[in-house]
C-alpha positions in Angstrom: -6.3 1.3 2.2 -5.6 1.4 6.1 -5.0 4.8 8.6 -1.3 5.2 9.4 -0.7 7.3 12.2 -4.4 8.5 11.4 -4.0 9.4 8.1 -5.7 7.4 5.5 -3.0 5.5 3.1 -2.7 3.7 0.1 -0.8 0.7 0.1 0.2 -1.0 -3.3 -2.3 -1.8 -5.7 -2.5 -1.4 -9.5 -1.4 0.8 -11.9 -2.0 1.5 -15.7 -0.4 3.5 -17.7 -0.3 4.0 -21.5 -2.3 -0.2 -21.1 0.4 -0.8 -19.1 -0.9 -2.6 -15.8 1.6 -3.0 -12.9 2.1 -3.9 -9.5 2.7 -1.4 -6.8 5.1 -0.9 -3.9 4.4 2.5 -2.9 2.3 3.5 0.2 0.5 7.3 -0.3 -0.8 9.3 2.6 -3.7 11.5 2.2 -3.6 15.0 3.0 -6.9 16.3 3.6 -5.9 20.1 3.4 -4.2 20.0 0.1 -7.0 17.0 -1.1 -3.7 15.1 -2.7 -2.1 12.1 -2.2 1.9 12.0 -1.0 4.1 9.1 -1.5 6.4 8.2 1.4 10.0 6.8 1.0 9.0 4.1 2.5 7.9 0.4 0.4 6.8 -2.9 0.6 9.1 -5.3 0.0 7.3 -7.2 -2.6 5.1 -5.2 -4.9 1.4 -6.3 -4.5 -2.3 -5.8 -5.0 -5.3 -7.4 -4.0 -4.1 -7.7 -0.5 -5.6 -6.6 3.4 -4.3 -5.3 6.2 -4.7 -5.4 9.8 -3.5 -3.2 12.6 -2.2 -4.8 15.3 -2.5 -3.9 19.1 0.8 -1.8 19.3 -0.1 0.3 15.8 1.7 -1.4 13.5 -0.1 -2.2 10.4 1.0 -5.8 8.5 0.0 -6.4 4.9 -1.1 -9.9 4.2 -1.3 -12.2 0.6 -2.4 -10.5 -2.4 -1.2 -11.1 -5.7 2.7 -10.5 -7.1 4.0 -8.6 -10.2 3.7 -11.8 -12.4 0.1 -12.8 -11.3 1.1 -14.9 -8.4 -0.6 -15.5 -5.3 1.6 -14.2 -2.9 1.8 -16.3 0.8 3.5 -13.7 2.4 2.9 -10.7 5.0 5.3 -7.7 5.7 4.7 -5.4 8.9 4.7 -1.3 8.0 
């Protein structure tokens, strides 16, 4: 999770369906006056979980490591 903008968001992470686990691209803002969570257009370029983020001086938020679709450890960061 980090604040976009000052809205809390989701950013990748797991997902299981019907035993199904997968790997996640998405990023979801919260709304806090419907209590729901949105999904944006936007996505990562490589789907992962297990990751951090850190905001850097000028807002922008980079997403760092984390593990890949097939298990891997990912060595990779994206900015958002």
């Amino acid at each position: 999770a980090a604040i976009l903008g000052g809205v809390p968001a989701i950013i990748g992470g797991l997902s299981q369906t019907s035993g199904t686990t997968g790997t996640l691209d998405t990023i979801e803002f919260y709304n806090d006056q419907t209590n729901s969570w949105t999904a944006v257009t936007a996505r990562l370029q490589t789907p992962r979980s297990g990751h951090t983020t850190s905001r850097l001086a000028d807002g922008t938020v980079v997403v760092i490591g984390g593990m890949g679709s097939n298990g891997q450890v990912l060595a990779s960061a994206e900015a958002i």
